[in-house]
Steps between C-alpha positions, in 0.01 A plus 500: 500500500297177498218674312740620233644151460154340478393763246815441292442122500135553399601728212762252377244216510257711296767567239588131473132409460453767231808375313359146491179620331636682198300439182685516169477393138135592442402402145163496324399330176165484328341172402159555342270666756743419783817662627764280663699687764823347629721624782767395749511535878871527566657313793180316591510147640247212497448560874346842434154611391409833344189708445528598134296771331530599137389846394485670163519855378339598172657785301704611804192536724438380854583143600197272510483148639426223252180311589481209256841339544627150580837343568762617749292773666312526829567460870717184509742486206782258581855632472805336347393489136730620226210676326137573586217567259140616491238499225267799463169463314515861383160538336320400821649808669533750212310548174814607319858571597786692349827572675536300823767491771502243779604517865550185708498532880618210716462520877661233717225345715669182627862395549576151633863488387765366733769725647820415680565678829810420709549173311139384558242475222169665589172511315390859448128438490421864445157589378442864407 
């Protein structure tokens, strides 16, 4: 019985962590040789950090990771922003491009938000 309860709690915690990492509103616009990619990490807080990767698919092909990119990407992207953006120097990665689709993956790597348990405020301090 204890194992089932522990397993249930673990599953519920996983679902709550996945819900807090949902990426939405991915938009791309061209500006000369660059593409500006904007996105939102829903329900993130300033006390969280994310590992963000942006991938592209050309003409419906396989997803490939973008190499020459700057902005809100990498291992320690701070949470809590209304909108995130990245700038891709396209011609450094591809000679020419046609139809592109983008995928943004955000993985929660640190959560220092405060929680209230039995009327007491506790610092989470979780590092994943």
